[in-house]
Tab-separated table of C-alpha atoms and ligand atoms in Angstrom:
chain	number	residue	atom	x	y	z
A	544	MET	CA	9.916	-7.180	-9.930
A	545	PRO	CA	9.281	-10.394	-7.954
A	546	LYS	CA	9.515	-13.640	-9.959
A	547	THR	CA	6.237	-15.455	-10.490
A	548	LYS	CA	5.489	-18.981	-11.610
A	549	SER	CA	4.709	-18.992	-15.295
A	550	LYS	CA	4.477	-21.444	-18.177
A	551	PRO	CA	3.492	-21.157	-21.835
A	552	HIS	CA	-0.114	-21.921	-22.715
A	553	PRO	CA	-0.174	-25.446	-24.209
A	554	GLU	CA	-2.233	-24.433	-27.282
A	555	ILE	CA	-2.086	-20.679	-27.815
A	556	SER	CA	1.229	-19.073	-28.743
A	557	GLN	CA	2.343	-15.944	-26.865
A	558	VAL	CA	-0.097	-16.655	-24.042
A	559	MET	CA	1.540	-17.434	-20.710
A	560	ILE	CA	-0.165	-18.932	-17.712
A	561	MET	CA	0.887	-16.802	-14.778
A	562	GLU	CA	-0.427	-17.173	-11.278
A	563	GLY	CA	-3.072	-19.530	-12.659
A	564	ARG	CA	-4.400	-17.019	-15.191
A	565	ASN	CA	-3.936	-16.567	-18.940
A	566	ASN	CA	-1.685	-13.587	-19.642
A	567	PHE	CA	-1.539	-12.153	-23.161
A	568	PRO	CA	0.566	-9.421	-24.857
A	569	ILE	CA	-0.967	-5.948	-24.647
A	570	SER	CA	-0.192	-5.480	-28.362
A	571	TRP	CA	-3.061	-7.921	-28.994
A	572	LEU	CA	-5.493	-5.165	-28.025
A	573	ASN	CA	-4.404	-3.429	-31.220
A	574	LYS	CA	-4.831	-6.602	-33.300
A	575	GLN	CA	-8.194	-7.246	-31.621
A	576	GLY	CA	-9.457	-3.884	-32.828
A	577	TYR	CA	-8.315	-4.635	-36.363
A	578	CYS	CA	-9.619	-8.190	-36.561
A	579	GLU	CA	-9.917	-10.739	-33.759
A	580	TYR	CA	-9.748	-13.553	-36.248
A	581	SER	CA	-6.124	-12.651	-37.061
A	582	ILE	CA	-5.202	-13.544	-33.460
A	583	TYR	CA	-6.970	-16.868	-33.891
A	584	LEU	CA	-5.175	-17.643	-37.186
A	585	GLU	CA	-1.709	-16.753	-35.924
A	586	ASN	CA	-1.818	-17.879	-32.330
A	587	VAL	CA	-4.400	-20.656	-32.138
A	588	ARG	CA	-4.079	-22.188	-35.618
A	589	GLY	CA	-0.342	-21.382	-35.735
A	590	ILE	CA	-0.341	-19.895	-39.245
A	591	GLU	CA	2.972	-18.200	-39.997
A	592	VAL	CA	3.368	-15.286	-42.402
A	593	LYS	CA	6.155	-12.833	-43.130
A	594	ALA	CA	6.335	-9.585	-41.158
A	595	THR	CA	5.069	-6.530	-43.047
A	596	ARG	CA	7.392	-3.680	-44.033
A	597	ASN	CA	5.831	-1.521	-41.299
A	598	MET	CA	6.654	-4.167	-38.697
A	599	VAL	CA	10.276	-4.425	-39.843
A	600	VAL	CA	10.698	-0.632	-39.894
A	601	GLY	CA	9.059	-0.450	-36.455
A	602	THR	CA	11.485	-2.998	-34.990
A	603	GLN	CA	14.479	-1.181	-36.494
A	604	GLU	CA	13.263	2.161	-35.160
A	605	HIS	CA	12.746	0.656	-31.690
A	606	ALA	CA	16.296	-0.674	-31.708
A	607	ARG	CA	17.704	2.685	-32.876
A	608	LEU	CA	15.865	4.679	-30.203
A	609	GLU	CA	16.838	2.158	-27.570
A	610	MET	CA	20.541	2.452	-28.471
A	611	GLU	CA	20.370	6.232	-28.504
A	612	PHE	CA	18.625	6.258	-25.143
A	613	LYS	CA	21.129	3.863	-23.587
A	614	LYS	CA	24.070	6.136	-24.482
A	615	ASP	CA	23.152	8.567	-21.683
A	616	ALA	CA	20.851	6.405	-19.568
A	617	GLU	CA	21.742	5.450	-16.024
A	618	PRO	CA	20.743	1.932	-14.984
A	619	THR	CA	18.241	1.955	-12.131
A	620	THR	CA	15.338	-0.024	-10.750
A	621	PHE	CA	11.686	0.688	-11.415
A	622	GLU	CA	11.024	1.320	-7.724
A	623	LYS	CA	13.896	3.816	-7.519
A	624	MET	CA	12.648	5.651	-10.597
A	625	LEU	CA	9.152	5.871	-9.179
A	626	ASP	CA	10.516	7.253	-5.961
A	627	GLU	CA	12.847	9.782	-7.606
A	628	SER	CA	10.104	10.958	-9.940
A	629	ARG	CA	8.218	12.419	-6.969
A	630	THR	CA	10.670	15.317	-7.036
A	631	MET	CA	12.140	15.306	-10.571
A	632	GLU	CA	11.254	14.469	-14.187
A	633	LEU	CA	12.495	11.146	-15.546
A	634	LEU	CA	12.187	9.221	-18.771
A	635	SER	CA	12.187	5.484	-19.311
A	636	ARG	CA	12.136	3.517	-22.569
A	637	GLU	CA	10.945	-0.015	-23.268
A	638	LEU	CA	9.571	-0.281	-19.763
A	639	PRO	CA	8.263	-3.800	-19.026
A	640	VAL	CA	4.811	-3.877	-17.452
A	641	ILE	CA	2.737	-6.773	-16.237
A	642	SER	CA	-0.591	-7.154	-14.505
A	643	HIS	CA	-1.426	-10.539	-13.082
A	644	SER	CA	-4.884	-9.451	-12.056
A	645	TYR	CA	-5.900	-8.457	-15.600
A	646	GLY	CA	-3.667	-11.036	-17.333
A	647	ILE	CA	-1.742	-8.651	-19.590
A	648	ARG	CA	1.895	-7.777	-20.181
A	649	GLY	CA	4.075	-5.760	-22.546
A	650	TYR	CA	6.729	-3.093	-23.038
A	651	ILE	CA	5.868	0.594	-23.048
A	652	ASP	CA	7.777	2.517	-25.725
A	653	GLU	CA	8.359	5.530	-23.480
A	654	VAL	CA	7.198	6.762	-20.070
A	655	TRP	CA	7.686	10.311	-18.838
A	656	MET	CA	7.548	10.392	-15.069
A	657	THR	CA	6.921	13.735	-13.421
A	658	PRO	CA	5.951	14.685	-9.848
A	659	ASP	CA	2.359	15.262	-11.032
A	660	GLU	CA	1.734	12.645	-13.671
A	661	PHE	CA	2.947	9.766	-15.799
A	662	ILE	CA	2.750	10.020	-19.578
A	663	ILE	CA	2.577	6.653	-21.290
A	664	ILE	CA	3.638	6.887	-24.931
A	665	ASP	CA	3.151	4.344	-27.691
A	666	ASP	CA	4.880	4.999	-31.021
A	667	LYS	CA	2.862	4.344	-34.160
A	668	PRO	CA	3.554	4.520	-37.885
A	669	GLY	CA	1.510	7.481	-39.161
A	670	LYS	CA	-0.576	9.902	-37.176
A	671	LYS	CA	-4.102	8.581	-37.200
A	672	ALA	CA	-5.553	7.730	-33.794
A	673	PHE	CA	-7.254	4.433	-34.617
A	674	SER	CA	-9.421	3.055	-31.830
A	675	SER	CA	-7.285	-0.118	-31.876
A	676	SER	CA	-4.114	1.943	-31.217
A	677	ILE	CA	-5.904	3.786	-28.407
A	678	ASN	CA	-6.934	0.446	-26.891
A	679	GLN	CA	-3.322	-0.699	-26.910
A	680	VAL	CA	-2.005	2.375	-25.099
A	681	LEU	CA	-4.888	2.176	-22.607
A	682	GLY	CA	-3.831	-1.420	-21.931
A	683	TYR	CA	-0.325	-0.179	-21.087
A	684	CYS	CA	-1.819	2.468	-18.786
A	685	LEU	CA	-3.883	-0.144	-16.965
A	686	ALA	CA	-0.924	-2.498	-16.444
A	687	PHE	CA	1.261	0.431	-15.352
A	688	GLN	CA	-1.352	1.679	-12.893
A	689	ASP	CA	-1.793	-1.821	-11.520
A	690	MET	CA	1.972	-2.000	-10.906
A	691	ILE	CA	2.513	1.380	-9.294
A	692	LYS	CA	-0.573	1.370	-7.082
A	693	GLU	CA	-0.505	5.110	-6.507
A	694	GLU	CA	-2.688	8.087	-7.213
A	695	ARG	CA	-0.558	10.126	-9.628
A	696	ARG	CA	-2.459	10.997	-12.809
A	697	ILE	CA	-1.798	8.932	-15.941
A	698	VAL	CA	-1.934	10.301	-19.478
A	699	ALA	CA	-2.136	7.990	-22.498
A	700	ALA	CA	-0.428	9.277	-25.646
A	701	LEU	CA	0.227	8.172	-29.222
A	702	ARG	CA	3.281	9.540	-31.016
A	703	GLU	CA	4.263	9.440	-34.663
A	704	ARG	CA	7.168	7.011	-34.875
A	705	GLY	CA	10.608	8.604	-35.232
A	706	THR	CA	9.300	12.106	-34.399
A	707	ASP	CA	8.236	14.175	-31.367
A	708	ASN	CA	4.722	14.501	-32.737
A	709	ILE	CA	2.233	13.408	-30.078
A	710	PHE	CA	-0.903	13.228	-32.215
A	711	TRP	CA	-3.341	11.941	-29.586
A	712	ALA	CA	-3.416	12.176	-25.792
A	713	ALA	CA	-6.050	11.735	-23.075
A	714	TYR	CA	-6.246	11.243	-19.334
A	715	PHE	CA	-6.555	7.643	-18.256
A	716	ASP	CA	-9.791	8.242	-16.370
A	717	GLU	CA	-12.384	5.890	-14.880
A	718	LYS	CA	-14.268	5.578	-18.158
A	719	SER	CA	-11.163	4.647	-20.153
A	720	LYS	CA	-10.210	2.232	-17.408
A	721	ASN	CA	-13.594	0.510	-17.392
A	722	ASP	CA	-13.704	0.369	-21.198
A	723	ILE	CA	-10.291	-1.248	-21.461
A	724	ILE	CA	-11.027	-3.708	-18.654
A	725	SER	CA	-14.133	-4.891	-20.468
A	726	LEU	CA	-12.151	-5.315	-23.706
A	727	ILE	CA	-9.450	-7.269	-21.879
A	728	ASN	CA	-12.142	-9.463	-20.350
A	729	ARG	CA	-13.454	-10.139	-23.836
A	730	VAL	CA	-9.997	-11.306	-24.980
A	731	GLN	CA	-9.754	-13.474	-21.864
A	732	ASP	CA	-13.125	-15.004	-22.807
A	733	LEU	CA	-11.817	-15.713	-26.331
A	734	LEU	CA	-8.807	-17.516	-24.869
A	735	VAL	CA	-10.927	-19.872	-22.782
A	736	GLY	CA	-13.445	-20.463	-25.584
A	737	LYS	CA	-16.342	-18.615	-23.913
A	738	LYS	CA	-16.632	-16.386	-26.989
A	739	ASP	CA	-15.757	-16.815	-30.664
A	740	PHE	CA	-13.006	-14.856	-32.425
A	741	MET	CA	-14.890	-12.510	-34.788
A	742	ALA	CA	-13.607	-11.807	-38.308
A	743	THR	CA	-13.892	-8.241	-39.598
A	744	ASN	CA	-16.502	-7.621	-42.279
A	745	ASN	CA	-14.501	-4.728	-43.685
A	746	PRO	CA	-12.920	-5.747	-47.017
A	747	ARG	CA	-10.510	-2.796	-46.842
A	748	LYS	CA	-8.944	-4.294	-43.708
A	749	CYS	CA	-8.698	-7.705	-45.383
A	750	ARG	CA	-7.038	-6.189	-48.448
A	751	SER	CA	-4.169	-4.898	-46.265
A	752	CYS	CA	-4.034	-7.919	-43.982
A	753	ARG	CA	-0.842	-9.984	-44.145
A	754	LEU	CA	-2.882	-13.133	-43.425
A	755	LYS	CA	-5.279	-12.655	-46.329
A	756	LEU	CA	-3.885	-15.505	-48.442
A	757	LYS	CA	-4.361	-17.998	-45.613
A	758	CYS	CA	-7.645	-16.684	-44.221
A	759	ASP	CA	-10.893	-18.601	-44.724
A	760	LYS	CA	-13.058	-15.694	-43.510
A	761	LYS	CA	-11.761	-12.890	-45.711
A	762	ALA	CA	-14.442	-10.238	-46.310
A	763	ARG	CA	-15.437	-9.775	-49.945
A	764	PRO	CA	-15.899	-6.329	-51.544
A	765	GLY	CA	-19.496	-5.214	-51.069
A	766	SER	CA	-19.914	-7.148	-47.802
A	767	LEU	CA	-19.897	-4.027	-45.633
B	792	SF4	S1	-8.033	-11.484	-44.027
B	792	SF4	FE1	-9.624	-10.227	-43.051
B	792	SF4	S2	-10.843	-11.640	-41.816
B	792	SF4	FE2	-8.936	-12.673	-42.333
B	792	SF4	S3	-7.583	-12.290	-40.598
B	792	SF4	FE3	-7.170	-10.721	-42.092
B	792	SF4	S4	-8.473	-8.994	-41.575
B	792	SF4	FE4	-9.251	-10.806	-40.494
């Protein structure tokens, strides 16, 4: 991948300025769906809280799968893999993706490359296809498509962490693409102050939120 000029955003953590545009982690599309205000608290206000058990388990599981994968993996370049996958099936883990045009970046848990299609997999704890999880995997699809610039079909998939259970999958079609672009544009608008970060009004989400003790907009029971 060619090197591009980048620097950290002066006020918002995890945002990079790349090619003159704000670039944020694709995992934020998941947080955005849960509560936009959590992004504001952590990354604009700089509030620090401990990682949840799910986050720790997720990181450990990532590391385990990565080690297992590396035992038999052959080092190669992305371009070579793309080329080889026109005639054979390949698998890549923790594939870095970046789109300068949309201002997003991240690592895809697993990509299956076949002569007919690419399957983009995001591992999740549990097996419920939340719209926020779907948004995240669609973000990976968009960045991947923007990088490969070719016509092979893309499938977005969610898999139960630590298992082979793909519990949700869908083609990355024009509608999904347009939907995710408009969501990404919303996050870009939040970053430049054109829109306000909205707090959820769902008290159930606040009850399980790791920022609840530091949040000034926590929803109260009965406010739904
Ligand atoms: S406590 Fe509720 S409103 Fe505050 S960041 Fe968490 S989910 Fe959002």
